[in-house]
Short mmCIF file of C-alpha atoms and ligand atoms in Angstrom, two decimals:
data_model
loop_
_atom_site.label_atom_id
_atom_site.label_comp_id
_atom_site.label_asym_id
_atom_site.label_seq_id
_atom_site.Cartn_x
_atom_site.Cartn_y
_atom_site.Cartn_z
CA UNK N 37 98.70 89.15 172.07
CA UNK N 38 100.60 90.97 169.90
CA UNK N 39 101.90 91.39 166.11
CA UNK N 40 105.17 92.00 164.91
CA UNK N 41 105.99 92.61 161.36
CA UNK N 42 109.13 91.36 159.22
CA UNK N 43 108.44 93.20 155.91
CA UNK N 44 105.55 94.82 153.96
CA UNK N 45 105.93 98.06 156.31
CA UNK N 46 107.93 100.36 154.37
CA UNK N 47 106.28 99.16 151.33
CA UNK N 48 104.26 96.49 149.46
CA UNK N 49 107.33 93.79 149.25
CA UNK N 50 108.52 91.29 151.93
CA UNK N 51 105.06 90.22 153.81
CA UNK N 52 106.42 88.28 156.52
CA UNK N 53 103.66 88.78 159.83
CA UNK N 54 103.92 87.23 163.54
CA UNK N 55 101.32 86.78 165.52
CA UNK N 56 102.46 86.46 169.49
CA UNK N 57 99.82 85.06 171.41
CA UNK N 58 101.83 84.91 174.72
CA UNK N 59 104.28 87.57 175.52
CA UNK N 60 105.61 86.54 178.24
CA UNK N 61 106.20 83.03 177.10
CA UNK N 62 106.50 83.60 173.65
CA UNK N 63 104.58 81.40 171.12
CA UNK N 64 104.39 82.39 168.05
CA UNK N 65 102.58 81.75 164.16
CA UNK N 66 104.36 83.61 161.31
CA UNK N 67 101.56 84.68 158.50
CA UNK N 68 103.76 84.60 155.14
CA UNK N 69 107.70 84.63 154.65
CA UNK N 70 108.33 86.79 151.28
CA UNK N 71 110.77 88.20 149.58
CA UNK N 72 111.99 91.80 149.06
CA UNK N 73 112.06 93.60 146.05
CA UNK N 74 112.34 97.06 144.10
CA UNK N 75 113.55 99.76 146.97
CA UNK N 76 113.01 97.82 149.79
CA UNK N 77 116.15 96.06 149.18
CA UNK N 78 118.25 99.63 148.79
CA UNK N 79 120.92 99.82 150.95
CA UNK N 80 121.34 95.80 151.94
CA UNK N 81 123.10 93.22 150.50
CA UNK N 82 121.56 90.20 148.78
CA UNK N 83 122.37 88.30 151.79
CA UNK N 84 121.15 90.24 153.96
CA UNK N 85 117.87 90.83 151.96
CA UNK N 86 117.28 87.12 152.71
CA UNK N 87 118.22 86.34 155.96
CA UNK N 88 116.04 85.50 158.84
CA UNK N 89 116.81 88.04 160.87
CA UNK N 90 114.52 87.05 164.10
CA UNK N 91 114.63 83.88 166.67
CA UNK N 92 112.71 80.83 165.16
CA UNK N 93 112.15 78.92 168.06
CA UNK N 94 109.15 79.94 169.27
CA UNK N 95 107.04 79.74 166.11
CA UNK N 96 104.84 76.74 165.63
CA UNK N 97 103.62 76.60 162.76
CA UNK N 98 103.72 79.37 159.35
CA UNK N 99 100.65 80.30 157.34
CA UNK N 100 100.80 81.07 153.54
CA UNK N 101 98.19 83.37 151.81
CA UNK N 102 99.39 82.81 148.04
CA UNK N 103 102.09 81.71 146.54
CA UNK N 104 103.41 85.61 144.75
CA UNK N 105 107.44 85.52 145.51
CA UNK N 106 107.33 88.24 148.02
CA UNK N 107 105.19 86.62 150.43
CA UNK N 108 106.95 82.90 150.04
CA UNK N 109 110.05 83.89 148.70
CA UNK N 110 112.17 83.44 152.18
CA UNK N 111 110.31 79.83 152.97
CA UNK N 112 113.98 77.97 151.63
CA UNK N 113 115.64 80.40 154.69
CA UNK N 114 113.42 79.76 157.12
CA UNK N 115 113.77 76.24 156.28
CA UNK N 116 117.76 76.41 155.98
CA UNK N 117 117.36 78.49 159.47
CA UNK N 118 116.13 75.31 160.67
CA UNK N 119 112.69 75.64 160.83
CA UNK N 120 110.55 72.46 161.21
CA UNK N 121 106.80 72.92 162.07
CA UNK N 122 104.08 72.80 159.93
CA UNK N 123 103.29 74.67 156.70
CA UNK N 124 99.46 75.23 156.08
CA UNK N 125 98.08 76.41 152.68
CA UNK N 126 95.10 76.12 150.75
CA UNK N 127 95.03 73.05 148.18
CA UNK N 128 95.79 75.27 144.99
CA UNK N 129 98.66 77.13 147.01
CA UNK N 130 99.82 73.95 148.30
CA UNK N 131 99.95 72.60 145.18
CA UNK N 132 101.68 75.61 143.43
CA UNK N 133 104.16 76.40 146.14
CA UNK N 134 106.75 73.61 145.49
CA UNK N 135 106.89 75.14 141.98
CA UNK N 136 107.32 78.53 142.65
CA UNK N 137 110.20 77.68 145.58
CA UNK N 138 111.82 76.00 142.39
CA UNK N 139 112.08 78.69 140.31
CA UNK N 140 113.13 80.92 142.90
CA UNK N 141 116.26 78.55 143.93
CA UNK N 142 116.99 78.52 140.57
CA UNK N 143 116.80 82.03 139.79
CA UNK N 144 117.99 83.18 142.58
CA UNK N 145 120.10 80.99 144.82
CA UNK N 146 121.38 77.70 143.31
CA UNK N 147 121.74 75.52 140.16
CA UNK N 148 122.61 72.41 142.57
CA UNK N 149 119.70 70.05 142.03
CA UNK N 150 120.65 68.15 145.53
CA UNK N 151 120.33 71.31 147.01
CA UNK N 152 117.14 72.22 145.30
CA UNK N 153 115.58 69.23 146.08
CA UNK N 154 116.43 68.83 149.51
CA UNK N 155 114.60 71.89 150.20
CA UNK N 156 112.07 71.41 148.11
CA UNK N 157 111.32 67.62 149.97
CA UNK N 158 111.85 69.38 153.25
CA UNK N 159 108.98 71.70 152.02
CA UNK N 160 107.29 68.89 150.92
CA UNK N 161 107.25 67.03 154.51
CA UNK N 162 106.01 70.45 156.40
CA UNK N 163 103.32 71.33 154.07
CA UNK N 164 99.43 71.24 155.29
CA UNK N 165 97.02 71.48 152.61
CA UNK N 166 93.60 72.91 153.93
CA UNK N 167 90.59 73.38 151.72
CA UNK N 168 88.77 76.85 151.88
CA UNK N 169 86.37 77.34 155.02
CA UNK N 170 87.00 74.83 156.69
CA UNK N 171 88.74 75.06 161.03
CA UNK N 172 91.58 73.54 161.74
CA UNK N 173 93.48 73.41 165.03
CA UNK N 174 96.71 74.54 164.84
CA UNK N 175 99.83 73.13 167.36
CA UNK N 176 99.72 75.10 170.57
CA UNK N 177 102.91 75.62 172.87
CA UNK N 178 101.25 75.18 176.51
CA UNK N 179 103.91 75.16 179.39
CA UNK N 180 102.66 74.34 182.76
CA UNK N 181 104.19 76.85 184.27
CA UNK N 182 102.85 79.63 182.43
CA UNK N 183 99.58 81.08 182.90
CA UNK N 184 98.41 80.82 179.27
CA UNK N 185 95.98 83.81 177.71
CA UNK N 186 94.37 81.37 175.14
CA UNK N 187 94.34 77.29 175.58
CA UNK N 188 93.09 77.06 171.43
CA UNK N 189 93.96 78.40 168.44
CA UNK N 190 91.92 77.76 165.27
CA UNK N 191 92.31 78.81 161.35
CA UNK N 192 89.87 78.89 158.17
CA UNK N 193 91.29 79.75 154.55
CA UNK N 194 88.55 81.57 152.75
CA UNK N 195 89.01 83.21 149.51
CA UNK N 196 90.78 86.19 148.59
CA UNK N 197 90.51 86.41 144.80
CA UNK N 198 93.80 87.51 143.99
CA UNK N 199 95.40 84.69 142.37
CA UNK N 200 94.43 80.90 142.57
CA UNK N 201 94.67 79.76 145.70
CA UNK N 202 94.58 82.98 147.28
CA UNK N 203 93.46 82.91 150.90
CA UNK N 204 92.73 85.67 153.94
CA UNK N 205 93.12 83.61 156.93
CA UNK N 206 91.13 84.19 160.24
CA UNK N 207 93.07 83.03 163.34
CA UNK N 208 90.47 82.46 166.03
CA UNK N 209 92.17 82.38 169.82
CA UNK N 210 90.14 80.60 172.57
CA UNK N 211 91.10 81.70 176.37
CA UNK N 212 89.39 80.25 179.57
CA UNK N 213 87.76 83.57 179.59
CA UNK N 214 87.82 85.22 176.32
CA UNK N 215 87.61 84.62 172.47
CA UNK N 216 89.49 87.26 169.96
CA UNK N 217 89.42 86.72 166.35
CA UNK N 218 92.35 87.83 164.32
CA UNK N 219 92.36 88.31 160.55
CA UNK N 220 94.90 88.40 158.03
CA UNK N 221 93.89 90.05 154.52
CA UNK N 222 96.88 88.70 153.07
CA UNK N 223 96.54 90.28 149.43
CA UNK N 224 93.20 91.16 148.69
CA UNK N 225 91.46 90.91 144.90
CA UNK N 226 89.22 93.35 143.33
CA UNK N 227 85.96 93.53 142.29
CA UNK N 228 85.63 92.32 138.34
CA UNK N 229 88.74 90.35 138.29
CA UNK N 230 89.35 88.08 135.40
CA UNK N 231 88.80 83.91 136.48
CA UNK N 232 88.22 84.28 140.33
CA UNK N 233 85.35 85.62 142.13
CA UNK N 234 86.26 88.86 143.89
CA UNK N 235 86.71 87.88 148.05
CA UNK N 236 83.35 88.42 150.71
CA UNK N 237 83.88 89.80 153.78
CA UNK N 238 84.33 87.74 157.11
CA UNK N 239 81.84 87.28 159.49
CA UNK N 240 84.10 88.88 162.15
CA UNK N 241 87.27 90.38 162.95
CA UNK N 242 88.40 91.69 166.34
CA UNK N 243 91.83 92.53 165.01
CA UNK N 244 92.08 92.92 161.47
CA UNK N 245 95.85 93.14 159.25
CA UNK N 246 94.89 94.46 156.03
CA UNK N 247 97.04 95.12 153.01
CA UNK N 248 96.71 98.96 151.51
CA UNK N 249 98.36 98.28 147.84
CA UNK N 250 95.68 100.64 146.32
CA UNK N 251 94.45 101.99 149.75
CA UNK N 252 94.77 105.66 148.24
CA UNK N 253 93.00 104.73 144.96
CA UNK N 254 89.97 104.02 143.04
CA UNK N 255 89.84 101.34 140.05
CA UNK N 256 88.81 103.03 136.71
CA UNK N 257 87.26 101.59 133.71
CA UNK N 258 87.53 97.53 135.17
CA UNK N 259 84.44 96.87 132.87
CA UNK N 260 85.71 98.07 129.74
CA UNK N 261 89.68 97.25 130.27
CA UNK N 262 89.26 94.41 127.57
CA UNK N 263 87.82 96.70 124.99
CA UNK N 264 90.96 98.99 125.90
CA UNK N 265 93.40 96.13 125.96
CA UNK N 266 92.27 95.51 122.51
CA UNK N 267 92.24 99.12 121.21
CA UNK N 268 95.81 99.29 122.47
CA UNK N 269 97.00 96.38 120.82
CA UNK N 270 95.66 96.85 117.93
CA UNK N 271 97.38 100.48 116.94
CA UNK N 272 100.27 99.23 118.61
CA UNK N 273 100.88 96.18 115.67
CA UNK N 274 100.05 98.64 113.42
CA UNK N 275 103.57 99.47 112.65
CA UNK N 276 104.56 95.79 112.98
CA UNK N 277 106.50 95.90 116.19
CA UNK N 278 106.30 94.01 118.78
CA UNK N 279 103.62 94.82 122.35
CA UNK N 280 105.57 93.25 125.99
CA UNK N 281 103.78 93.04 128.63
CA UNK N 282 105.54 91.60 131.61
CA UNK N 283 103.41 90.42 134.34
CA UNK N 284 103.92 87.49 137.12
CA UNK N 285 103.79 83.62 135.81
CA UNK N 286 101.64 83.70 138.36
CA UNK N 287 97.79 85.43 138.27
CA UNK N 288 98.28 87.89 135.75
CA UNK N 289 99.41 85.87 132.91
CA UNK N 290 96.44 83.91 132.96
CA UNK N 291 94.11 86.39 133.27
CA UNK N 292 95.47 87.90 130.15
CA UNK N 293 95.26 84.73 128.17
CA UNK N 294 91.64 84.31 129.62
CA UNK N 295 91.15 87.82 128.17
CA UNK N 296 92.82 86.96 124.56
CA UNK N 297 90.89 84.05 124.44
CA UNK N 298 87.69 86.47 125.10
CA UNK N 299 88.89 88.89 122.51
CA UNK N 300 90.00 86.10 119.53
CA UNK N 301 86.10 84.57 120.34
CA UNK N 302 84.79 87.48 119.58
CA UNK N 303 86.58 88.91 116.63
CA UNK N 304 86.62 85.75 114.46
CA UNK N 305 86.19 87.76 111.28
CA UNK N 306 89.18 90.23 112.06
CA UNK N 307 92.41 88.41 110.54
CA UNK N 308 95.03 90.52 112.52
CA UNK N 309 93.07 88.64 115.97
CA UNK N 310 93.08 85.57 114.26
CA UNK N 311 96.78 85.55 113.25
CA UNK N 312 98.97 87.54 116.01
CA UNK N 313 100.99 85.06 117.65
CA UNK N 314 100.48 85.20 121.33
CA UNK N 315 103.97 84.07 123.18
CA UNK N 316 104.12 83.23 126.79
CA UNK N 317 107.82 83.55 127.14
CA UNK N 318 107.82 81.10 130.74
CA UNK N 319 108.00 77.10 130.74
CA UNK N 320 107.02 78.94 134.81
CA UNK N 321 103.91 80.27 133.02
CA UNK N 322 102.93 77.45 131.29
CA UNK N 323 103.23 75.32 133.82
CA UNK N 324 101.03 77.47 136.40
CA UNK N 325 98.60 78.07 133.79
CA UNK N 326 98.29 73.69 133.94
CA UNK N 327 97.21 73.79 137.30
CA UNK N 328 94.63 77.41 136.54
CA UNK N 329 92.81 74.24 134.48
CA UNK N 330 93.56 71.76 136.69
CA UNK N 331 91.86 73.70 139.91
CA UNK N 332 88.83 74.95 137.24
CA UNK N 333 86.51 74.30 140.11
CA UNK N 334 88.15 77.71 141.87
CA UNK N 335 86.94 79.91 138.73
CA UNK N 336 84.27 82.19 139.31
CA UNK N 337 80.72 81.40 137.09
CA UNK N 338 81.44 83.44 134.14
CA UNK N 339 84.82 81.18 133.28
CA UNK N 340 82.96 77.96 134.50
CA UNK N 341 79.73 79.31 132.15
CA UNK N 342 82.56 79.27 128.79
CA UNK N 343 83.70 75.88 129.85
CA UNK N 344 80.22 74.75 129.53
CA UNK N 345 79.65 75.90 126.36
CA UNK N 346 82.86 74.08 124.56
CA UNK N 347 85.31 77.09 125.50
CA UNK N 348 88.91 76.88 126.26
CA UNK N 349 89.23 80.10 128.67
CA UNK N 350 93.07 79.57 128.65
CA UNK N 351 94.21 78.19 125.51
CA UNK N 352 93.54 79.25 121.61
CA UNK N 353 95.42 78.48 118.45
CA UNK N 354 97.31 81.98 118.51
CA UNK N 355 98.73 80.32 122.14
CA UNK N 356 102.80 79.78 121.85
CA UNK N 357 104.78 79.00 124.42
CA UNK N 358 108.58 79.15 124.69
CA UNK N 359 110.26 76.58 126.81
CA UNK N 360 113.86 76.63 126.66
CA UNK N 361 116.66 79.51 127.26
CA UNK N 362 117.89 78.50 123.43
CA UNK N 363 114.49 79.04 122.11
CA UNK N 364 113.98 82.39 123.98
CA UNK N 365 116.76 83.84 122.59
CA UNK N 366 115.99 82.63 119.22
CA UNK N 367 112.54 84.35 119.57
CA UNK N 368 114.25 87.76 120.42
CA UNK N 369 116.26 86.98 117.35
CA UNK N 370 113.25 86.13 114.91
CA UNK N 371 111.30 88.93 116.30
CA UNK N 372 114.15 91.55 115.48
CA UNK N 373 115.03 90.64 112.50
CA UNK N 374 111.68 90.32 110.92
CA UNK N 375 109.82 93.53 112.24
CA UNK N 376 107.11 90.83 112.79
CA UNK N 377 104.07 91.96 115.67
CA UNK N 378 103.34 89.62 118.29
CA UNK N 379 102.47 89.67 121.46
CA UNK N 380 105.17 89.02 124.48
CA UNK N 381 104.04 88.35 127.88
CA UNK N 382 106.63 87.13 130.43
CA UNK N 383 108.14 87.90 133.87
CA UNK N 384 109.23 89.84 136.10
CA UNK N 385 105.87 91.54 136.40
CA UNK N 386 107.94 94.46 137.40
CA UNK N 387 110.60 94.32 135.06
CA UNK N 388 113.37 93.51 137.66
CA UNK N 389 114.89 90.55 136.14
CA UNK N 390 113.69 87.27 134.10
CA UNK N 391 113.41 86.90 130.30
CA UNK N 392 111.60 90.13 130.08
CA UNK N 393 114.29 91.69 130.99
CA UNK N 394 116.43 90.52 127.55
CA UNK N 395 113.34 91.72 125.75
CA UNK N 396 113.45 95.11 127.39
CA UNK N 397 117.17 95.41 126.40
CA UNK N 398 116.85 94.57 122.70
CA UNK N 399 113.45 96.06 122.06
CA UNK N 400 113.17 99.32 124.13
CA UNK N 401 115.01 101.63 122.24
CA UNK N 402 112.39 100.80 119.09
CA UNK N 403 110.02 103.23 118.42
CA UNK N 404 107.33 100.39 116.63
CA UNK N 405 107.70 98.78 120.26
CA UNK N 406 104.96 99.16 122.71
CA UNK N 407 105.38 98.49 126.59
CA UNK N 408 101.92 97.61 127.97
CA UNK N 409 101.84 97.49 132.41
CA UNK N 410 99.06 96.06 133.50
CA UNK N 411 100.04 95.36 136.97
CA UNK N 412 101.34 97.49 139.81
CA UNK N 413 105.22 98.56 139.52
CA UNK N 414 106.64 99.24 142.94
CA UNK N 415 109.32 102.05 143.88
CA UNK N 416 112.91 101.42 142.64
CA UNK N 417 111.62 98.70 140.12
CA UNK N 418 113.43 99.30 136.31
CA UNK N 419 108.93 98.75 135.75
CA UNK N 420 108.19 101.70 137.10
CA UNK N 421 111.14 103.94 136.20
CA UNK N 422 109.81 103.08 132.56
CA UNK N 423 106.63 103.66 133.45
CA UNK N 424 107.94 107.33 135.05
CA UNK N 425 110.78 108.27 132.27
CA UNK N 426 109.33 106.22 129.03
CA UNK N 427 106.90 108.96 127.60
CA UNK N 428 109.84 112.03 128.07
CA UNK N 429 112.23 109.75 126.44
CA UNK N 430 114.45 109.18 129.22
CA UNK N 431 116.34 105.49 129.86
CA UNK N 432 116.89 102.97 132.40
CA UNK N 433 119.89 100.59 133.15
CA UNK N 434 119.17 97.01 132.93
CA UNK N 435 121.86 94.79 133.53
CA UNK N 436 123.98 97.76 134.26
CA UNK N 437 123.44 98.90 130.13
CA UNK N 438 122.31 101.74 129.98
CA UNK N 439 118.85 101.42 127.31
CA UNK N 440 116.77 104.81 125.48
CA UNK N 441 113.81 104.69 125.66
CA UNK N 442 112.26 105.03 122.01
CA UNK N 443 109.22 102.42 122.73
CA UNK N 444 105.40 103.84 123.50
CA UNK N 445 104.02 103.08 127.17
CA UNK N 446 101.09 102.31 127.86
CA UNK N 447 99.35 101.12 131.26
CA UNK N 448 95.92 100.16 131.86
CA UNK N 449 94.74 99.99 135.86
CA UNK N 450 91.87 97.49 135.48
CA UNK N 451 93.54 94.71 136.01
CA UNK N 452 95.52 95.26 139.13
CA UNK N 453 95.00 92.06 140.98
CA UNK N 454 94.31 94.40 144.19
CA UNK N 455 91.27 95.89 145.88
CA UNK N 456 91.36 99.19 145.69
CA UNK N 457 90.20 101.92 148.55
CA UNK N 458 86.70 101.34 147.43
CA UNK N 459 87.02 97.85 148.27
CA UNK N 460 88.85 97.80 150.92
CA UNK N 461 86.27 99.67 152.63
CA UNK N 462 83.76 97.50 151.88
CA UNK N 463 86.04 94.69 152.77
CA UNK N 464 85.21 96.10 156.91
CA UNK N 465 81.92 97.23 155.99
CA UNK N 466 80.23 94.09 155.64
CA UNK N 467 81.38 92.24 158.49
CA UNK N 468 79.06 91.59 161.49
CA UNK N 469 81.14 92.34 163.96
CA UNK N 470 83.73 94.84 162.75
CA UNK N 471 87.24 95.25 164.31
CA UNK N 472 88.27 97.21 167.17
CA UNK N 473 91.84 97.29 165.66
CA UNK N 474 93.15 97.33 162.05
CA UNK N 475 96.60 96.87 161.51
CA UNK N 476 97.44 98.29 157.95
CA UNK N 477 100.57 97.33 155.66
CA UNK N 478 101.73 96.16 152.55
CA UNK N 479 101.22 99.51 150.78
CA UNK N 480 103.04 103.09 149.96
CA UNK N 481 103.28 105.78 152.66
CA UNK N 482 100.17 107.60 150.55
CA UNK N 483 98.38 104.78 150.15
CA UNK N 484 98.43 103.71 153.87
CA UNK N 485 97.68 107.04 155.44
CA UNK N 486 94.88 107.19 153.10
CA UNK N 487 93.18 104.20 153.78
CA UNK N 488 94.18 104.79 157.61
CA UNK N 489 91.91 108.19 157.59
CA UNK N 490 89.01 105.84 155.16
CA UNK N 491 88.83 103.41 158.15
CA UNK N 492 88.80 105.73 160.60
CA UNK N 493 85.74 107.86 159.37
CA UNK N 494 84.13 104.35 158.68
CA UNK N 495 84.91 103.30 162.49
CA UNK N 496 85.47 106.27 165.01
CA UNK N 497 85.85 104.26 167.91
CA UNK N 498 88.43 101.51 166.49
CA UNK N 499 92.15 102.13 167.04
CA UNK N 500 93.21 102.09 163.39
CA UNK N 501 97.16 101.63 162.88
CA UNK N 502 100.34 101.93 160.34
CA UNK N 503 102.18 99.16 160.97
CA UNK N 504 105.31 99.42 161.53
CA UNK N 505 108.84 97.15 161.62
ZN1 ZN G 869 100.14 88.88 145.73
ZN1 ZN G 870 101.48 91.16 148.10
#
């Protein structure tokens, strides 16, 4: 057996894993197929970046974790590579996916709607909806001639609190004489998250392939982050400008609502709460925050304990959401011209394109505007060179502009969608039967290392690895 990786090794972008269960005759099961982003797409063309760069053939079926761009964002190239074996996903993901691939075409690739929705019924015929914790077989290449190291191969979905749908998978590979369970963390949530419970620990893991986002750092404050979101957002409308925060359609936008909604509930005597428009600059968005209601039954007891009690966890009054290009730019427009506050949240989460970027562009060089991350901003984004130059009044280029920086940044860390070293650890920890071998990616250079030497003091006997392309 052995695992080769397409992307998420130099960096946190790109997840595309293969698990090789036969060398010599190769059979193969890709674990995600995502996109690159940010640096890791420095120095190669846009065709290039997307490209399936490795033989198809042998791969029987792919496995999705979540639906974030860069770990689908290649499916419509694997499909145009020709690939036609199954697609398994967890119900939400399943049901999300379609949508996401959408967007992505027409963002990045096409406006043809033939085009679009031949790939998108392609999709449709391949996909496998599987409900958490529950085995299914997956197709096996057995040739006669071959002597094969495993006869059965097996997968469960079980939760991985990151965004809906989220899934670690665990890959468990039956030979005539051995067994060898292989684990996937895909992207792993942290502890405290907003909506969805944070993820348990499998029973076991012979091999495990975690992801190291925050593998070098420890959450602060996640218990008090709303109080600070509010504190924030309250001196920053002070001076009647506007607060963006971009962050994915997916995940993060609907954990901030849920946390507006939290906030507005309990200030009802504070008019500024009750009045600040709230605009979720994404018909994306708004449609992904549908199906957050429509899978409620994936919330963790907290949001299911405000539904009881009459609560809307992802809607309020103050709610407005923009649909159309027209009415997007009118908003940037209204919002100029009337030094009025609201709140702005819309993609890219890391400032690398989308309708935040037009906001960016108009409303950075404004010293009443405030820039709020609350999401991680990877190397070589335009998010995190605002995050690094914003407070010494440096500037970025954004659509090849060049833009000052006059706005105030601010970023608050508690509600980074990822486990951080603390949890990670405990991720291993509380299995049975810990791993003999952990496979680490999807993370900085730092952040890899660090959790590398973490794992090792946890496990002196495994064989603990940076994986590598
Ligand atoms: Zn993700
Ligand atoms: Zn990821």
């Amino acid at each position: 057996m052995q695992i080769i990786h397409h992307g998420a090794v130099n960096g946190v972008t790109g997840s595309c894993h293969q698990l090789d269960i036969n060398p010599l005759h190769p059979s193969s099961y890709l674990i995600d197929c995502g996109l690159f982003q940010g640096a890791e797409t420095a120095g190669k063309n846009s065709v290039d970046q997307l490209q399936i760069d490795f033989p198809i053939d042998n791969i029987n079926a792919l496995i999705v974790t979540h639906c974030h761009i860069d770990h689908v964002g290649r499916i419509p190239y694997l499909l145009a590579a020709g690939f036609n074996q199954p697609i398994y996903a967890t119900t939400a993901t399943a049901a999300l996916l379609p949508l996401v691939i959408e967007d992505a075409l027409k963002v990045g690739v096409t406006r043809d709607k033939k085009l679009i929705q031949a790939c998108l019924n392609q999709l449709n015929k391949l996909i496998v909806p599987i409900e958490y914790s529950q085995w299914v077989s997956l197709p096996i290449n057995l040739s006669p001639h071959m002597t094969q190291p495993f006869k059965q191969i097996k997968l469960k979905f079980k939760p991985a609190g990151h965004i809906l749908g989220s899934a670690y998978v665990e890959l468990d590979l039956k030979g005539p004489s051995h067994k060898h369970r292989v684990v996937f963390s895909g992207d792993l949530g942290a502890t405290y998250a907003p909506l969805l419970a944070s993820p348990k620990s499998p029973y076991r893991a012979d091999t495990l392939v975690i992801e190291s986002t925050y593998g070098d750092k420890k959450h602060q404050g996640r218990k008090d982050r709303s109080k600070q979101l509010k504190g924030i957002i309250e001196k920053a409308v002070q001076d009647n400008g506007v607060v963006l925060i971009p962050a994915f359609s997916i995940g993060r936008t609907q954990e901030l609502l849920y946390e507006f909604e939290h906030i507005i509930f309990r200030n009802q005597h504070n008019p500024m709460w009750q009045n600040i428009d709230i605009i979720v600059d994404s018909p994306m968005a708004a449609n992904f925050t549908k199906k957050y209601r429509e899978f409620r039954n994936l919330w963790d007891n907290e949001a299911k304990q405000k539904l009881k009690q009459g609560r809307h966890p992802l809607d309020f009054e103050q709610l407005i959401t923009i649909d159309s290009h027209q009415d997007h730019i009118a908003v940037i427009n209204y919002l100029d011209s009337k030094q009025k506050p609201a709140i702005i949240i819309a993609a890219s989460g890391m400032c690398t394109g989308g309708r935040m970027s037009n906001y960016l562009s108009r409303f950075l060089p404004k010293a009443t505007t405030d820039i709020l991350f609350v999401g991680y901003q990877a190397q070589g984004t335009t998010g995190r060179d605002i995050q690094q130059y914003g407070p010494q009044g440096g500037y970025v280029y954004i659509d090849e502009q060049r833009i000052d920086i006059k706005a105030s940044i601010h970023t608050i860390g508690g509600y980074s969608a990822h486990a951080d070293q603390h949890n990670l650890s405990n991720f291993v920890k509380r299995m049975h039967h810990k791993p003999k071998h952990i496979r680490i990616v999807h993370g900085d250079d730092e952040a890899k290392q660090a959790l590398a030497s973490a794992y090792q003091a946890l496990l002196p006997m495994a064989e603990i690895e940076i994986g590598k392309a």
